mmCIF file of N, CA and C in Angstrom:
data_model
loop_
_atom_site.group_PDB
_atom_site.id
_atom_site.type_symbol
_atom_site.label_atom_id
_atom_site.label_comp_id
_atom_site.label_asym_id
_atom_site.label_seq_id
_atom_site.Cartn_x
_atom_site.Cartn_y
_atom_site.Cartn_z
ATOM 1 N N UNK H 1 -2.064 21.446 -4.940
ATOM 2 C CA UNK H 1 -2.321 19.963 -5.724
ATOM 3 C C UNK H 1 -3.872 20.014 -5.879
ATOM 4 N N UNK H 2 -4.557 20.216 -7.255
ATOM 5 C CA UNK H 2 -5.889 19.903 -7.564
ATOM 6 C C UNK H 2 -6.544 18.801 -7.567
ATOM 7 N N UNK H 3 -7.626 18.512 -7.051
ATOM 8 C CA UNK H 3 -8.421 17.197 -7.123
ATOM 9 C C UNK H 3 -7.924 16.495 -5.857
ATOM 10 N N UNK H 4 -7.642 16.781 -4.830
ATOM 11 C CA UNK H 4 -7.400 15.779 -3.783
ATOM 12 C C UNK H 4 -6.582 14.781 -4.181
ATOM 13 N N UNK H 5 -6.820 13.874 -3.079
ATOM 14 C CA UNK H 5 -5.897 12.567 -3.535
ATOM 15 C C UNK H 5 -4.789 12.504 -2.978
ATOM 16 N N UNK H 6 -3.946 11.325 -3.217
ATOM 17 C CA UNK H 6 -2.419 11.258 -2.983
ATOM 18 C C UNK H 6 -1.620 11.961 -3.900
ATOM 19 N N UNK H 7 -0.573 12.373 -3.534
ATOM 20 C CA UNK H 7 0.487 12.923 -4.624
ATOM 21 C C UNK H 7 0.920 12.140 -5.453
ATOM 22 N N UNK H 8 1.377 12.709 -6.328
ATOM 23 C CA UNK H 8 1.716 11.620 -7.537
ATOM 24 C C UNK H 8 2.597 10.400 -6.948
ATOM 25 N N UNK H 9 3.801 10.970 -6.434
ATOM 26 C CA UNK H 9 4.967 9.720 -6.033
ATOM 27 C C UNK H 9 4.447 8.753 -5.223
ATOM 28 N N UNK H 10 3.650 9.124 -4.161
ATOM 29 C CA UNK H 10 2.831 8.168 -3.066
ATOM 30 C C UNK H 10 2.224 7.437 -4.034
ATOM 31 N N UNK H 11 1.273 7.945 -4.726
ATOM 32 C CA UNK H 11 0.322 6.912 -5.518
ATOM 33 C C UNK H 11 0.990 5.832 -6.430
ATOM 34 N N UNK H 12 1.994 6.464 -7.167
ATOM 35 C CA UNK H 12 2.970 5.536 -8.114
ATOM 36 C C UNK H 12 3.704 4.678 -7.029
ATOM 37 N N UNK H 13 4.175 4.543 -6.094
ATOM 38 C CA UNK H 13 4.982 3.932 -5.167
ATOM 39 C C UNK H 13 3.857 2.873 -4.765
ATOM 40 N N UNK H 14 2.757 3.242 -4.341
ATOM 41 C CA UNK H 14 1.687 2.484 -3.531
ATOM 42 C C UNK H 14 1.269 1.253 -4.836
ATOM 43 N N UNK H 15 0.908 1.862 -6.155
ATOM 44 C CA UNK H 15 0.751 1.080 -7.362
ATOM 45 C C UNK H 15 1.688 -0.097 -7.538
ATOM 46 N N UNK H 16 2.960 0.455 -7.519
ATOM 47 C CA UNK H 16 4.250 -0.560 -7.794
ATOM 48 C C UNK H 16 4.344 -1.517 -6.603
ATOM 49 N N UNK H 17 4.294 -1.138 -5.615
ATOM 50 C CA UNK H 17 4.323 -1.976 -4.207
ATOM 51 C C UNK H 17 3.234 -3.207 -4.359
ATOM 52 N N UNK H 18 2.032 -2.641 -4.922
ATOM 53 C CA UNK H 18 1.157 -3.698 -5.064
ATOM 54 C C UNK H 18 1.396 -4.711 -6.147
ATOM 55 N N UNK H 19 2.001 -4.035 -7.564
ATOM 56 C CA UNK H 19 2.218 -4.831 -8.527
ATOM 57 C C UNK H 19 3.570 -5.871 -8.102
ATOM 58 N N UNK H 20 4.231 -5.336 -7.619
ATOM 59 C CA UNK H 20 5.586 -6.369 -7.446
ATOM 60 C C UNK H 20 5.435 -7.216 -6.397
ATOM 61 N N UNK H 21 4.175 -6.820 -5.541
ATOM 62 C CA UNK H 21 3.717 -7.583 -4.261
ATOM 63 C C UNK H 21 3.362 -9.030 -4.662
ATOM 64 N N UNK H 22 2.964 -9.077 -5.871
ATOM 65 C CA UNK H 22 2.154 -10.167 -6.319
ATOM 66 C C UNK H 22 3.247 -11.211 -6.708
ATOM 67 N N UNK H 23 4.387 -10.851 -6.735
ATOM 68 C CA UNK H 23 5.713 -11.848 -7.105
ATOM 69 C C UNK H 23 6.438 -12.090 -5.805
ATOM 70 N N UNK H 24 6.702 -11.104 -5.145
ATOM 71 C CA UNK H 24 7.795 -11.594 -4.011
ATOM 72 C C UNK H 24 7.253 -10.136 -2.667
ATOM 73 N N UNK H 25 7.531 -10.430 -1.462
ATOM 74 C CA UNK H 25 7.099 -9.560 -0.607
ATOM 75 C C UNK H 25 7.869 -8.111 -0.732
ATOM 76 N N UNK H 26 7.228 -7.088 -0.814
ATOM 77 C CA UNK H 26 7.531 -5.789 -1.328
ATOM 78 C C UNK H 26 7.370 -4.808 -0.162
ATOM 79 N N UNK H 27 8.428 -3.830 0.007
ATOM 80 C CA UNK H 27 8.241 -2.623 0.709
ATOM 81 C C UNK H 27 8.377 -1.538 0.153
ATOM 82 N N UNK H 28 8.056 -0.315 0.917
ATOM 83 C CA UNK H 28 8.263 0.953 0.155
ATOM 84 C C UNK H 28 9.185 1.761 0.938
ATOM 85 N N UNK H 29 10.113 0.926 1.333
ATOM 86 C CA UNK H 29 11.410 1.323 2.353
ATOM 87 C C UNK H 29 12.184 0.203 2.429
ATOM 88 N N UNK H 30 13.528 0.565 2.751
ATOM 89 C CA UNK H 30 14.161 -0.698 3.277
ATOM 90 C C UNK H 30 13.794 -1.226 4.576
ATOM 91 N N UNK H 31 13.502 -2.431 4.918
ATOM 92 C CA UNK H 31 13.279 -2.894 5.993
ATOM 93 C C UNK H 31 14.155 -3.219 7.104
ATOM 94 N N UNK H 32 13.888 -2.848 8.233
ATOM 95 C CA UNK H 32 14.726 -3.258 9.181
ATOM 96 C C UNK H 32 15.011 -4.814 9.307
ATOM 97 N N UNK H 33 14.284 -5.524 9.161
ATOM 98 C CA UNK H 33 14.326 -6.972 8.987
ATOM 99 C C UNK H 33 13.343 -7.658 8.300
ATOM 100 N N UNK H 34 13.971 -8.349 7.322
ATOM 101 C CA UNK H 34 12.915 -9.232 6.355
ATOM 102 C C UNK H 34 13.582 -10.288 5.722
ATOM 103 N N UNK H 35 12.642 -11.433 5.363
ATOM 104 C CA UNK H 35 13.345 -12.693 5.066
ATOM 105 C C UNK H 35 13.376 -12.410 3.854
ATOM 106 N N UNK H 36 14.520 -13.161 3.018
ATOM 107 C CA UNK H 36 14.593 -13.025 1.895
ATOM 108 C C UNK H 36 14.009 -14.012 0.881
ATOM 109 N N UNK H 37 13.756 -14.174 -0.368
ATOM 110 C CA UNK H 37 13.861 -12.851 -1.035
ATOM 111 C C UNK H 37 12.695 -11.520 -0.527
ATOM 112 N N UNK H 38 13.179 -10.348 -0.924
ATOM 113 C CA UNK H 38 12.213 -9.193 -0.694
ATOM 114 C C UNK H 38 12.711 -8.239 -1.547
ATOM 115 N N UNK H 39 11.608 -7.316 -2.043
ATOM 116 C CA UNK H 39 11.877 -6.170 -2.884
ATOM 117 C C UNK H 39 11.473 -4.755 -2.205
ATOM 118 N N UNK H 40 12.390 -3.689 -2.609
ATOM 119 C CA UNK H 40 12.135 -2.456 -2.311
ATOM 120 C C UNK H 40 11.789 -1.552 -3.332
ATOM 121 N N UNK H 41 10.646 -0.892 -3.482
ATOM 122 C CA UNK H 41 10.192 0.062 -4.371
ATOM 123 C C UNK H 41 10.709 1.643 -4.068
ATOM 124 N N UNK H 42 11.738 2.245 -4.402
ATOM 125 C CA UNK H 42 12.154 3.464 -3.753
ATOM 126 C C UNK H 42 11.508 4.434 -4.219
ATOM 127 N N UNK H 43 11.665 5.565 -3.653
ATOM 128 C CA UNK H 43 10.881 6.909 -3.901
ATOM 129 C C UNK H 43 11.137 7.022 -5.503
ATOM 130 N N UNK H 44 10.201 7.758 -6.412
ATOM 131 C CA UNK H 44 10.319 7.938 -7.631
ATOM 132 C C UNK H 44 10.900 9.349 -7.823
ATOM 133 N N UNK H 45 11.559 9.655 -8.811
ATOM 134 C CA UNK H 45 12.030 11.089 -9.177
ATOM 135 C C UNK H 45 11.166 11.692 -10.148
ATOM 136 N N UNK H 46 10.305 12.510 -10.016
ATOM 137 C CA UNK H 46 9.172 12.969 -10.948
ATOM 138 C C UNK H 46 9.437 14.431 -11.163
ATOM 139 N N UNK H 47 9.371 14.921 -12.469
ATOM 140 C CA UNK H 47 9.150 16.372 -12.817
ATOM 141 C C UNK H 47 7.875 16.574 -13.349
ATOM 142 N N UNK H 48 7.236 17.660 -13.468
ATOM 143 C CA UNK H 48 6.151 18.126 -13.948
ATOM 144 C C UNK H 48 6.112 18.451 -15.205
ATOM 145 N N UNK H 49 4.861 17.818 -16.083
ATOM 146 C CA UNK H 49 4.765 18.097 -17.421
ATOM 147 C C UNK H 49 3.072 18.113 -17.507
ATOM 148 N N UNK H 50 2.784 18.557 -18.332
ATOM 149 C CA UNK H 50 1.088 18.767 -18.602
ATOM 150 C C UNK H 50 0.686 19.717 -19.906
ATOM 151 N N UNK H 51 -0.562 20.021 -19.918
ATOM 152 C CA UNK H 51 -1.063 20.869 -20.842
ATOM 153 C C UNK H 51 -2.289 21.405 -20.467
ATOM 154 N N UNK H 52 -3.179 21.938 -21.126
ATOM 155 C CA UNK H 52 -4.756 22.442 -20.587
ATOM 156 C C UNK H 52 -5.375 21.368 -20.022
ATOM 157 N N UNK H 53 -5.694 21.437 -18.799
ATOM 158 C CA UNK H 53 -6.729 20.443 -18.311
ATOM 159 C C UNK H 53 -5.793 19.048 -17.713
ATOM 160 N N UNK H 54 -4.774 19.355 -17.670
ATOM 161 C CA UNK H 54 -4.079 17.898 -17.654
ATOM 162 C C UNK H 54 -2.642 18.013 -16.277
ATOM 163 N N UNK H 55 -2.856 17.541 -15.376
ATOM 164 C CA UNK H 55 -1.325 17.654 -14.427
ATOM 165 C C UNK H 55 -0.551 16.486 -14.634
ATOM 166 N N UNK H 56 0.608 16.571 -14.888
ATOM 167 C CA UNK H 56 1.250 15.315 -15.443
ATOM 168 C C UNK H 56 2.765 15.111 -14.613
ATOM 169 N N UNK H 57 3.185 13.966 -14.592
ATOM 170 C CA UNK H 57 4.770 13.794 -14.173
ATOM 171 C C UNK H 57 5.277 12.787 -14.763
ATOM 172 N N UNK H 58 6.535 13.048 -15.014
ATOM 173 C CA UNK H 58 7.190 11.965 -15.752
ATOM 174 C C UNK H 58 8.531 11.878 -15.081
ATOM 175 N N UNK H 59 9.171 10.467 -14.871
ATOM 176 C CA UNK H 59 10.383 10.712 -14.106
ATOM 177 C C UNK H 59 11.094 9.053 -14.169
ATOM 178 N N UNK H 60 11.381 8.582 -13.259
ATOM 179 C CA UNK H 60 12.476 7.516 -12.911
ATOM 180 C C UNK H 60 12.087 6.617 -11.622
ATOM 181 N N UNK H 61 11.858 5.445 -11.565
ATOM 182 C CA UNK H 61 11.656 4.629 -10.067
ATOM 183 C C UNK H 61 12.668 3.519 -10.407
ATOM 184 N N UNK H 62 13.133 3.283 -9.314
ATOM 185 C CA UNK H 62 14.086 2.067 -8.907
ATOM 186 C C UNK H 62 13.347 0.757 -8.022
ATOM 187 N N UNK H 63 13.360 -0.228 -8.367
ATOM 188 C CA UNK H 63 12.943 -1.303 -7.672
ATOM 189 C C UNK H 63 13.968 -2.310 -7.588
ATOM 190 N N UNK H 64 14.538 -2.479 -6.262
ATOM 191 C CA UNK H 64 15.381 -3.388 -5.701
ATOM 192 C C UNK H 64 15.088 -4.712 -5.376
ATOM 193 N N UNK H 65 15.346 -5.860 -5.819
ATOM 194 C CA UNK H 65 15.116 -6.935 -5.375
ATOM 195 C C UNK H 65 16.327 -7.606 -4.569
ATOM 196 N N UNK H 66 16.341 -8.302 -3.431
ATOM 197 C CA UNK H 66 17.358 -8.777 -2.646
ATOM 198 C C UNK H 66 17.205 -10.353 -2.450
ATOM 199 N N UNK H 67 18.066 -11.190 -2.616
ATOM 200 C CA UNK H 67 18.181 -12.549 -2.219
ATOM 201 C C UNK H 67 19.518 -13.263 -1.901
ATOM 202 N N UNK H 68 19.552 -14.232 -1.639
ATOM 203 C CA UNK H 68 20.814 -14.947 -1.180
ATOM 204 C C UNK H 68 21.373 -16.262 -1.759
ATOM 205 N N UNK H 69 22.312 -16.612 -1.869
ATOM 206 C CA UNK H 69 22.556 -17.922 -2.724
ATOM 207 C C UNK H 69 23.925 -18.034 -3.185
ATOM 208 N N UNK H 70 24.496 -18.987 -3.767
ATOM 209 C CA UNK H 70 25.689 -18.885 -4.245
ATOM 210 C C UNK H 70 25.596 -18.258 -5.717
ATOM 211 N N UNK H 71 24.570 -18.692 -6.164
ATOM 212 C CA UNK H 71 24.279 -17.720 -7.703
ATOM 213 C C UNK H 71 23.038 -17.164 -7.494
ATOM 214 N N UNK H 72 23.042 -16.186 -8.481
ATOM 215 C CA UNK H 72 21.525 -15.352 -8.373
ATOM 216 C C UNK H 72 20.325 -16.029 -9.311
ATOM 217 N N UNK H 73 20.379 -17.563 -9.400
ATOM 218 C CA UNK H 73 19.453 -18.017 -10.455
ATOM 219 C C UNK H 73 17.796 -17.927 -9.991
ATOM 220 N N UNK H 74 17.630 -17.952 -8.745
ATOM 221 C CA UNK H 74 16.252 -17.509 -8.046
ATOM 222 C C UNK H 74 15.883 -16.083 -8.244
ATOM 223 N N UNK H 75 16.926 -15.324 -8.010
ATOM 224 C CA UNK H 75 16.676 -13.630 -8.372
ATOM 225 C C UNK H 75 16.566 -13.259 -9.758
ATOM 226 N N UNK H 76 17.459 -13.991 -10.379
ATOM 227 C CA UNK H 76 17.003 -13.797 -12.017
ATOM 228 C C UNK H 76 15.596 -13.854 -12.532
ATOM 229 N N UNK H 77 14.876 -15.076 -11.882
ATOM 230 C CA UNK H 77 13.430 -15.457 -12.269
ATOM 231 C C UNK H 77 12.589 -14.442 -11.721
ATOM 232 N N UNK H 78 12.782 -14.303 -10.393
ATOM 233 C CA UNK H 78 11.935 -13.024 -9.788
ATOM 234 C C UNK H 78 12.125 -11.742 -10.179
ATOM 235 N N UNK H 79 13.210 -11.598 -10.639
ATOM 236 C CA UNK H 79 13.573 -10.157 -11.540
ATOM 237 C C UNK H 79 12.664 -9.962 -12.411
ATOM 238 N N UNK H 80 12.546 -11.197 -13.418
ATOM 239 C CA UNK H 80 11.767 -10.954 -14.834
ATOM 240 C C UNK H 80 10.357 -10.714 -14.521
ATOM 241 N N UNK H 81 9.915 -11.899 -13.166
ATOM 242 C CA UNK H 81 8.459 -11.914 -12.794
ATOM 243 C C UNK H 81 8.110 -10.578 -12.644
ATOM 244 N N UNK H 82 8.867 -9.705 -11.876
ATOM 245 C CA UNK H 82 8.852 -8.418 -11.174
ATOM 246 C C UNK H 82 8.308 -7.320 -12.373
ATOM 247 N N UNK H 83 9.325 -7.584 -13.353
ATOM 248 C CA UNK H 83 9.583 -6.562 -14.463
ATOM 249 C C UNK H 83 8.172 -6.577 -15.295
ATOM 250 N N UNK H 84 7.688 -8.126 -15.198
ATOM 251 C CA UNK H 84 6.473 -8.413 -16.040
ATOM 252 C C UNK H 84 5.073 -7.675 -15.298
ATOM 253 N N UNK H 85 5.320 -7.768 -14.118
ATOM 254 C CA UNK H 85 4.145 -7.350 -13.201
ATOM 255 C C UNK H 85 4.020 -5.637 -13.074
ATOM 256 N N UNK H 86 5.359 -5.166 -13.366
ATOM 257 C CA UNK H 86 5.414 -3.745 -13.304
ATOM 258 C C UNK H 86 5.023 -3.381 -14.991
ATOM 259 N N UNK H 87 5.545 -4.140 -15.841
ATOM 260 C CA UNK H 87 5.069 -3.690 -17.298
ATOM 261 C C UNK H 87 3.395 -3.861 -17.533
ATOM 262 N N UNK H 88 2.825 -4.627 -16.685
ATOM 263 C CA UNK H 88 1.257 -4.757 -16.906
ATOM 264 C C UNK H 88 0.831 -3.850 -15.902
ATOM 265 N N UNK H 89 1.244 -2.882 -15.360
ATOM 266 C CA UNK H 89 0.646 -1.693 -14.758
ATOM 267 C C UNK H 89 0.127 -0.704 -15.610
ATOM 268 N N UNK H 90 -1.021 -0.227 -15.694
ATOM 269 C CA UNK H 90 -1.506 0.734 -16.541
ATOM 270 C C UNK H 90 -2.916 1.193 -16.025
ATOM 271 N N UNK H 91 -3.068 2.369 -16.727
ATOM 272 C CA UNK H 91 -4.315 2.699 -16.308
ATOM 273 C C UNK H 91 -4.580 3.504 -14.837
ATOM 274 N N UNK H 92 -5.838 3.373 -14.146
ATOM 275 C CA UNK H 92 -5.768 4.292 -12.855
ATOM 276 C C UNK H 92 -5.114 3.918 -11.666
ATOM 277 N N UNK H 93 -4.413 4.456 -11.028
ATOM 278 C CA UNK H 93 -3.660 4.318 -9.901
ATOM 279 C C UNK H 93 -4.431 5.310 -8.951
ATOM 280 N N UNK H 94 -4.177 5.232 -7.641
ATOM 281 C CA UNK H 94 -4.651 5.923 -6.563
ATOM 282 C C UNK H 94 -4.652 7.508 -6.792
ATOM 283 N N UNK H 95 -5.627 8.260 -6.223
ATOM 284 C CA UNK H 95 -5.515 9.733 -6.297
ATOM 285 C C UNK H 95 -5.975 10.319 -7.792
ATOM 286 N N UNK H 96 -6.658 9.585 -8.797
ATOM 287 C CA UNK H 96 -6.808 9.897 -9.750
ATOM 288 C C UNK H 96 -6.016 10.002 -10.896
ATOM 289 N N UNK H 97 -4.971 9.552 -10.421
ATOM 290 C CA UNK H 97 -3.597 9.560 -11.534
ATOM 291 C C UNK H 97 -3.779 8.267 -12.374
ATOM 292 N N UNK H 98 -3.067 8.394 -13.482
ATOM 293 C CA UNK H 98 -3.266 7.472 -14.562
ATOM 294 C C UNK H 98 -1.808 7.247 -15.100
ATOM 295 N N UNK H 99 -1.503 5.670 -14.988
ATOM 296 C CA UNK H 99 -0.577 5.696 -15.958
ATOM 297 C C UNK H 99 -0.416 5.530 -17.607
ATOM 298 N N UNK H 100 0.601 6.630 -18.022
ATOM 299 C CA UNK H 100 0.571 6.490 -19.547
ATOM 300 C C UNK H 100 1.464 5.602 -19.908
ATOM 301 N N UNK H 101 2.889 5.875 -19.500
ATOM 302 C CA UNK H 101 3.855 5.022 -19.909
ATOM 303 C C UNK H 101 4.798 4.504 -18.283
ATOM 304 N N UNK H 102 4.981 3.054 -18.742
ATOM 305 C CA UNK H 102 5.939 2.432 -17.807
ATOM 306 C C UNK H 102 6.956 1.542 -18.290
ATOM 307 N N UNK H 103 8.330 2.081 -18.657
ATOM 308 C CA UNK H 103 8.928 1.000 -19.266
ATOM 309 C C UNK H 103 10.403 0.702 -18.548
ATOM 310 N N UNK H 104 11.007 -0.401 -18.558
ATOM 311 C CA UNK H 104 12.131 -0.783 -18.226
ATOM 312 C C UNK H 104 13.465 0.125 -19.174
ATOM 313 N N UNK H 105 14.267 0.998 -18.320
ATOM 314 C CA UNK H 105 15.293 1.743 -18.711
ATOM 315 C C UNK H 105 16.675 0.777 -18.552
ATOM 316 N N UNK H 106 16.939 0.285 -17.514
ATOM 317 C CA UNK H 106 18.041 -0.718 -17.361
ATOM 318 C C UNK H 106 17.796 -1.649 -16.066
ATOM 319 N N UNK H 107 18.728 -2.354 -15.971
ATOM 320 C CA UNK H 107 18.571 -3.488 -15.208
ATOM 321 C C UNK H 107 20.156 -4.185 -14.898
ATOM 322 N N UNK H 108 20.294 -4.606 -13.667
ATOM 323 C CA UNK H 108 21.413 -5.279 -13.498
ATOM 324 C C UNK H 108 21.475 -6.124 -12.035
ATOM 325 N N UNK H 109 22.244 -7.035 -12.112
ATOM 326 C CA UNK H 109 22.259 -7.886 -10.709
ATOM 327 C C UNK H 109 23.883 -7.792 -10.180
ATOM 328 N N UNK H 110 23.765 -7.584 -8.913
ATOM 329 C CA UNK H 110 25.077 -7.724 -8.542
ATOM 330 C C UNK H 110 25.253 -8.074 -7.211
ATOM 331 N N UNK H 111 26.469 -8.353 -6.759
ATOM 332 C CA UNK H 111 26.700 -9.343 -5.594
ATOM 333 C C UNK H 111 26.473 -8.172 -4.412
ATOM 334 N N UNK H 112 26.143 -8.656 -3.644
ATOM 335 C CA UNK H 112 26.006 -7.156 -2.487
ATOM 336 C C UNK H 112 26.148 -7.288 -1.124
ATOM 337 N N UNK H 113 26.921 -8.755 -0.510
ATOM 338 C CA UNK H 113 27.009 -8.709 0.681
ATOM 339 C C UNK H 113 27.853 -9.945 0.834
ATOM 340 N N UNK H 114 28.383 -10.228 2.053
ATOM 341 C CA UNK H 114 29.018 -11.475 2.432
ATOM 342 C C UNK H 114 28.374 -12.464 2.562
ATOM 343 N N UNK H 115 28.985 -13.519 3.185
ATOM 344 C CA UNK H 115 28.276 -15.044 3.475
ATOM 345 C C UNK H 115 27.283 -14.489 4.759
ATOM 346 N N UNK H 116 26.305 -14.780 4.350
ATOM 347 C CA UNK H 116 25.072 -14.891 5.416
ATOM 348 C C UNK H 116 25.118 -16.176 6.345
ATOM 349 N N UNK H 117 24.492 -16.144 7.619
ATOM 350 C CA UNK H 117 24.292 -17.414 8.427
ATOM 351 C C UNK H 117 23.800 -18.543 7.885
ATOM 352 N N UNK H 118 24.377 -19.461 7.338
ATOM 353 C CA UNK H 118 23.711 -20.815 6.798
ATOM 354 C C UNK H 118 24.343 -20.903 5.722
ATOM 355 N N UNK H 119 25.279 -19.925 5.097
ATOM 356 C CA UNK H 119 25.797 -19.893 3.786
ATOM 357 C C UNK H 119 25.330 -19.096 2.799
ATOM 358 N N UNK H 120 25.986 -18.698 1.831
ATOM 359 C CA UNK H 120 25.606 -18.111 0.571
ATOM 360 C C UNK H 120 25.748 -16.552 0.438
ATOM 361 N N UNK H 121 25.862 -15.811 -0.580
ATOM 362 C CA UNK H 121 26.238 -14.517 -0.842
ATOM 363 C C UNK H 121 24.820 -13.978 -0.854
ATOM 364 N N UNK H 122 24.997 -12.666 -0.740
ATOM 365 C CA UNK H 122 23.801 -11.578 -1.025
ATOM 366 C C UNK H 122 23.887 -11.253 -2.473
ATOM 367 N N UNK H 123 22.623 -11.225 -3.283
ATOM 368 C CA UNK H 123 22.563 -10.714 -4.601
ATOM 369 C C UNK H 123 21.617 -9.407 -4.227
ATOM 370 N N UNK H 124 21.594 -8.483 -5.319
ATOM 371 C CA UNK H 124 20.685 -7.608 -5.544
ATOM 372 C C UNK H 124 20.477 -7.244 -7.065
ATOM 373 N N UNK H 125 19.099 -7.102 -7.375
ATOM 374 C CA UNK H 125 18.702 -6.743 -8.926
ATOM 375 C C UNK H 125 17.917 -5.849 -8.711
ATOM 376 N N UNK H 126 18.360 -4.805 -9.724
ATOM 377 C CA UNK H 126 18.130 -3.356 -9.606
ATOM 378 C C UNK H 126 17.414 -3.126 -10.993
ATOM 379 N N UNK H 127 16.004 -2.658 -11.199
ATOM 380 C CA UNK H 127 15.529 -2.377 -12.050
ATOM 381 C C UNK H 127 15.242 -0.820 -12.244
ATOM 382 N N UNK H 128 15.531 -0.094 -13.387
ATOM 383 C CA UNK H 128 15.035 1.443 -13.324
ATOM 384 C C UNK H 128 14.111 1.425 -14.516
ATOM 385 N N UNK H 129 12.991 2.116 -13.842
ATOM 386 C CA UNK H 129 11.850 2.424 -14.984
ATOM 387 C C UNK H 129 11.679 3.852 -15.320
ATOM 388 N N UNK H 130 11.378 3.929 -16.433
ATOM 389 C CA UNK H 130 10.840 5.307 -16.887
ATOM 390 C C UNK H 130 9.621 5.240 -16.752
ATOM 391 N N UNK H 131 8.681 6.660 -16.162
ATOM 392 C CA UNK H 131 7.533 6.462 -15.968
ATOM 393 C C UNK H 131 6.644 8.099 -16.236
ATOM 394 N N UNK H 132 5.242 7.842 -16.925
ATOM 395 C CA UNK H 132 4.923 9.088 -17.285
ATOM 396 C C UNK H 132 3.579 8.776 -16.620
ATOM 397 N N UNK H 133 3.016 9.701 -15.577
ATOM 398 C CA UNK H 133 1.539 9.688 -15.220
ATOM 399 C C UNK H 133 0.796 11.002 -15.188
ATOM 400 N N UNK H 134 -0.430 10.953 -15.161
ATOM 401 C CA UNK H 134 -1.314 12.280 -15.473
ATOM 402 C C UNK H 134 -2.675 11.923 -14.445
ATOM 403 N N UNK H 135 -3.265 13.228 -14.382
ATOM 404 C CA UNK H 135 -4.559 13.136 -14.146
ATOM 405 C C UNK H 135 -5.231 14.663 -14.646
ATOM 406 N N UNK H 136 -6.813 14.391 -14.997
ATOM 407 C CA UNK H 136 -7.164 15.526 -15.309
ATOM 408 C C UNK H 136 -7.485 16.521 -14.211
ATOM 409 N N UNK H 137 -7.462 17.875 -14.493
ATOM 410 C CA UNK H 137 -7.743 18.790 -13.466
ATOM 411 C C UNK H 137 -9.292 19.070 -13.443
#
């Protein structure tokens, strides 16, 4: 990798954790224990692209938000806020990488668990984003 700094997947994940973290507590891996609601930014799946003097990556990254309740009303609102925070991410991120494009490809909310102590069901909102990043060599 030329230019030093973080690898592209790690730089992208850190930037997304910071962005979504403005909305809800966010982790870069599933936590052992965490209060609800919270989010997890999964590892990005990236492929190489580029041209003369440009080192680029494009791919997909998923962000999952978790909450509990009889209905996913709060989760819907948090998912919309997280989507807006991700959409606002542009320009420079760590390691000299720059975000070229980041757009929502698909999203869904599903019931993801049984009754939690104190009542309520668990819900998961998942957003999958297409991403393109680059840095100059």
